[in-house]
Short mmCIF file of C-alpha atoms in Angstrom, two decimals:
data_model
loop_
_atom_site.label_atom_id
_atom_site.label_comp_id
_atom_site.label_asym_id
_atom_site.label_seq_id
_atom_site.Cartn_x
_atom_site.Cartn_y
_atom_site.Cartn_z
CA MET A 1 41.19 7.44 -25.06
CA ASN A 2 40.53 9.30 -21.80
CA LYS A 3 41.14 7.30 -18.69
CA TRP A 4 37.87 7.22 -16.81
CA ALA A 5 34.50 8.83 -16.18
CA PHE A 6 32.02 8.70 -13.33
CA VAL A 7 28.35 9.00 -14.26
CA SER A 8 25.65 9.66 -11.69
CA ASP A 9 21.90 9.57 -11.63
CA PHE A 10 20.40 12.63 -9.95
CA ASP A 11 17.02 11.98 -8.27
CA GLY A 12 17.43 9.73 -5.29
CA THR A 13 21.17 9.46 -5.87
CA ILE A 14 22.66 12.95 -5.70
CA SER A 15 19.42 14.15 -4.17
CA ASN A 16 17.89 12.43 -1.27
CA LYS A 17 14.38 12.96 -2.56
CA ASP A 18 12.89 12.88 -6.07
CA PHE A 19 11.86 16.33 -7.23
CA TYR A 20 8.49 14.94 -8.44
CA TRP A 21 7.60 14.04 -4.86
CA ILE A 22 8.28 17.58 -3.73
CA VAL A 23 5.86 18.77 -6.40
CA ILE A 24 3.25 16.12 -5.57
CA GLU A 25 3.36 16.87 -1.80
CA LYS A 26 3.20 20.68 -2.18
CA TYR A 27 1.05 21.26 -5.26
CA PHE A 28 -0.45 18.13 -6.79
CA PRO A 29 -1.94 15.64 -4.32
CA GLU A 30 -3.67 13.89 -7.18
CA GLY A 31 -0.20 12.83 -8.24
CA GLU A 32 -0.13 10.14 -5.64
CA GLN A 33 -2.76 8.18 -7.59
CA LEU A 34 -0.93 8.91 -10.76
CA PHE A 35 2.22 7.62 -9.14
CA GLN A 36 0.56 4.27 -8.37
CA GLN A 37 -0.63 3.99 -12.02
CA TRP A 38 2.96 4.68 -13.14
CA ARG A 39 4.41 2.09 -10.81
CA ALA A 40 1.87 -0.46 -12.09
CA GLY A 41 3.18 0.16 -15.58
CA LYS A 42 0.07 1.82 -16.85
CA ILE A 43 1.77 5.13 -17.61
CA LYS A 44 5.12 5.82 -19.25
CA ASP A 45 7.77 7.42 -17.04
CA ILE A 46 7.98 10.51 -19.31
CA ASP A 47 4.17 10.95 -19.27
CA PHE A 48 4.07 10.70 -15.55
CA LEU A 49 6.78 13.38 -15.18
CA LYS A 50 5.23 15.68 -17.75
CA THR A 51 1.90 15.59 -15.97
CA VAL A 52 3.50 16.26 -12.54
CA PHE A 53 5.83 19.04 -13.73
CA THR A 54 2.97 20.90 -15.45
CA SER A 55 0.84 20.82 -12.30
CA ILE A 56 2.92 23.22 -10.24
CA HIS A 57 1.23 26.53 -11.16
CA GLN A 58 3.78 28.76 -9.44
CA ASP A 59 5.89 31.73 -10.37
CA GLU A 60 9.43 30.81 -11.36
CA GLU A 61 10.94 32.41 -8.26
CA LYS A 62 8.85 30.05 -6.11
CA ILE A 63 9.78 27.03 -8.19
CA ILE A 64 13.47 27.83 -7.92
CA GLU A 65 13.08 28.31 -4.11
CA ASP A 66 11.49 24.80 -3.99
CA ILE A 67 14.34 23.38 -6.05
CA HIS A 68 16.87 24.89 -3.73
CA HIS A 69 15.22 22.97 -0.82
CA ILE A 70 15.85 19.63 -2.50
CA PRO A 71 17.93 17.70 0.03
CA ILE A 72 21.15 16.30 -1.38
CA ASP A 73 23.83 13.88 -0.31
CA GLU A 74 26.41 16.55 0.53
CA THR A 75 29.19 14.02 0.37
CA VAL A 76 28.81 14.33 -3.40
CA LEU A 77 30.33 17.82 -3.32
CA PRO A 78 33.85 16.77 -2.19
CA PHE A 79 33.52 13.62 -4.26
CA ILE A 80 33.11 15.49 -7.50
CA LYS A 81 36.13 17.57 -6.76
CA ARG A 82 38.10 14.45 -5.99
CA VAL A 83 37.11 12.84 -9.25
CA GLN A 84 38.21 15.94 -11.21
CA GLN A 85 41.43 16.20 -9.32
CA SER A 86 42.14 12.57 -10.13
CA GLU A 87 41.88 13.13 -13.92
CA GLY A 88 38.33 11.72 -14.12
CA ASP A 89 35.30 13.40 -15.67
CA PHE A 90 32.03 13.56 -13.71
CA TYR A 91 28.68 13.46 -15.53
CA VAL A 92 25.06 13.52 -14.49
CA LEU A 93 22.62 11.18 -16.28
CA SER A 94 18.98 11.80 -15.32
CA ALA A 95 15.64 10.67 -16.76
CA GLY A 96 14.16 13.77 -15.01
CA THR A 97 14.98 17.23 -16.40
CA ASP A 98 18.07 19.39 -16.50
CA TYR A 99 15.95 22.38 -15.37
CA TYR A 100 16.16 21.68 -11.65
CA ILE A 101 19.56 19.96 -11.85
CA ARG A 102 21.11 23.14 -13.19
CA HIS A 103 19.50 25.28 -10.43
CA ILE A 104 20.92 22.82 -7.78
CA PHE A 105 24.40 22.94 -9.40
CA LYS A 106 24.31 26.72 -9.40
CA LYS A 107 23.29 26.81 -5.69
CA TYR A 108 26.25 24.59 -4.71
CA ASP A 109 28.67 26.08 -7.24
CA ILE A 110 29.25 22.71 -8.96
CA ARG A 111 31.41 23.27 -12.11
CA GLY A 112 32.82 21.20 -14.89
CA VAL A 113 30.03 18.64 -14.90
CA ASP A 114 28.10 17.89 -18.10
CA ILE A 115 24.43 16.91 -17.78
CA PHE A 116 22.67 14.31 -19.89
CA SER A 117 18.90 14.72 -19.20
CA ASN A 118 15.65 15.71 -20.71
CA GLU A 119 15.62 19.40 -21.57
CA GLY A 120 13.34 21.39 -19.29
CA TYR A 121 12.20 25.00 -19.26
CA TYR A 122 9.90 27.32 -17.34
CA HIS A 123 6.77 28.52 -19.08
CA ASP A 124 3.33 29.66 -17.92
CA LYS A 125 4.01 28.83 -14.20
CA ASN A 126 5.16 25.30 -14.85
CA ILE A 127 8.15 23.23 -15.94
CA HIS A 128 7.88 21.76 -19.43
CA MET A 129 9.97 19.12 -21.07
CA ARG A 130 11.24 19.35 -24.63
CA ILE A 131 11.61 15.76 -25.90
CA ASP A 132 13.24 15.21 -29.34
CA PRO A 133 12.38 11.77 -30.80
CA ASN A 134 15.24 12.20 -33.29
CA HIS A 135 17.88 12.62 -30.58
CA ILE A 136 20.57 10.03 -30.53
CA HIS A 137 19.78 9.09 -26.95
CA TYR A 138 15.98 9.20 -27.24
CA SER A 139 13.84 6.73 -25.31
CA GLU A 140 10.07 6.51 -25.85
CA ARG A 141 9.57 5.52 -22.26
CA TYR A 142 12.09 7.75 -20.39
CA GLY A 143 12.86 10.50 -22.78
CA ILE A 144 16.53 9.68 -22.52
CA ASP A 145 18.09 6.21 -23.00
CA LYS A 146 20.59 5.84 -20.21
CA SER A 147 22.20 2.71 -21.68
CA SER A 148 22.75 4.63 -24.95
CA VAL A 149 24.57 7.43 -23.11
CA ILE A 150 26.81 5.01 -21.28
CA ARG A 151 27.70 3.18 -24.50
CA THR A 152 28.58 6.49 -26.14
CA LEU A 153 30.85 7.44 -23.19
CA LYS A 154 32.55 4.06 -23.39
CA GLN A 155 33.79 5.03 -26.83
CA THR A 156 35.74 7.81 -25.23
CA TYR A 157 36.75 6.41 -21.81
CA GLU A 158 38.67 3.31 -20.81
CA THR A 159 36.44 2.85 -17.77
CA VAL A 160 32.96 4.18 -17.05
CA TYR A 161 31.65 4.06 -13.48
CA PHE A 162 27.91 4.50 -12.82
CA ILE A 163 25.75 5.10 -9.73
CA GLY A 164 21.98 4.96 -9.47
CA ASP A 165 19.08 4.05 -7.22
CA SER A 166 16.01 2.96 -9.19
CA GLU A 167 14.53 1.10 -12.19
CA PRO A 168 15.66 3.40 -15.04
CA ASP A 169 19.29 2.90 -13.81
CA VAL A 170 19.13 -0.87 -14.51
CA HIS A 171 19.67 -0.14 -18.18
CA ALA A 172 22.82 1.92 -17.53
CA ALA A 173 24.09 -0.72 -15.04
CA LYS A 174 23.97 -3.35 -17.74
CA VAL A 175 26.60 -1.55 -19.82
CA ALA A 176 28.71 0.36 -17.28
CA ASP A 177 32.05 -1.12 -16.31
CA VAL A 178 31.31 -0.84 -12.59
CA THR A 179 27.98 0.10 -11.04
CA PHE A 180 27.35 1.44 -7.56
CA ALA A 181 23.83 0.87 -6.41
CA LYS A 182 21.64 2.63 -3.79
CA GLY A 183 18.10 1.85 -2.61
CA THR A 184 15.88 -0.24 -4.72
CA LEU A 185 18.41 -0.59 -7.48
CA GLN A 186 20.27 -3.07 -5.36
CA SER A 187 17.38 -5.62 -5.33
CA LEU A 188 16.66 -4.99 -8.98
CA LEU A 189 20.19 -5.76 -10.04
CA ARG A 190 20.36 -8.75 -7.72
CA GLU A 191 17.22 -10.20 -9.37
CA GLN A 192 18.80 -9.85 -12.77
CA HIS A 193 22.28 -11.12 -11.62
CA ILE A 194 23.88 -7.85 -12.66
CA PRO A 195 27.04 -7.20 -10.50
CA PHE A 196 27.15 -4.02 -8.41
CA VAL A 197 28.80 -2.45 -5.40
CA PRO A 198 26.27 -1.59 -2.70
CA VAL A 199 26.56 1.94 -1.25
CA ASN A 200 24.58 4.46 0.78
CA THR A 201 26.41 7.66 0.10
CA PHE A 202 29.11 9.13 -2.14
CA ALA A 203 31.44 8.78 0.83
CA ASP A 204 31.16 5.01 0.36
CA VAL A 205 31.97 5.29 -3.37
CA GLU A 206 34.98 7.51 -2.58
CA ARG A 207 36.30 5.00 -0.11
CA TYR A 208 35.90 2.20 -2.68
CA LEU A 209 37.68 4.11 -5.49
CA GLN A 210 40.42 5.16 -3.14
CA GLU A 211 41.06 1.57 -2.10
CA LYS A 212 41.24 0.60 -5.79
CA GLY A 213 43.76 3.35 -6.49
CA VAL A 214 41.44 5.25 -8.90
CA LEU A 215 41.37 8.40 -6.78
CA THR A 216 44.63 10.18 -6.07
#
């Protein structure tokens, strides 16, 4: 068995702003009402994102330019290198789409990181999502089942660490060995009595893992 892995959500965790909000604010103001319906449980996560991402109507160059302006927690960059130098593997686990994650990783020259996410592709001036209901990690609500991915990784690694910030991350937190929580995930986990380490940035995570002797 490999020693350990660190798994991170993307939107709101590595990034400081969800990509769907960038799209809504720039191209799809009607998305704010759709967001409220989604938050009220009237729309599935995957249907909300599909609608938002197919409401951009821009050339791919412009979409990539918008992606490059996604603000990120830049303390994640040295943290990823630190994990890899300490014989850990870093993964991204997102219920969004790998389309914009890969463009961000290319911009910051992030290497050696596997991405578990819904497949996304550019077509006809929008971002489309290719969801496979027969996939081992398929979720009807999210497209990808985060808890399923964590369970699979736990078959390979002695310890799996996870970090997230919102409701879809609760499911991963239930099965990860140690969960770091940002934002609203903290209150959600507290309500369900799921243990977690509260953090604000990856610098906080790095400090914790260094104190535990995980990082060399």
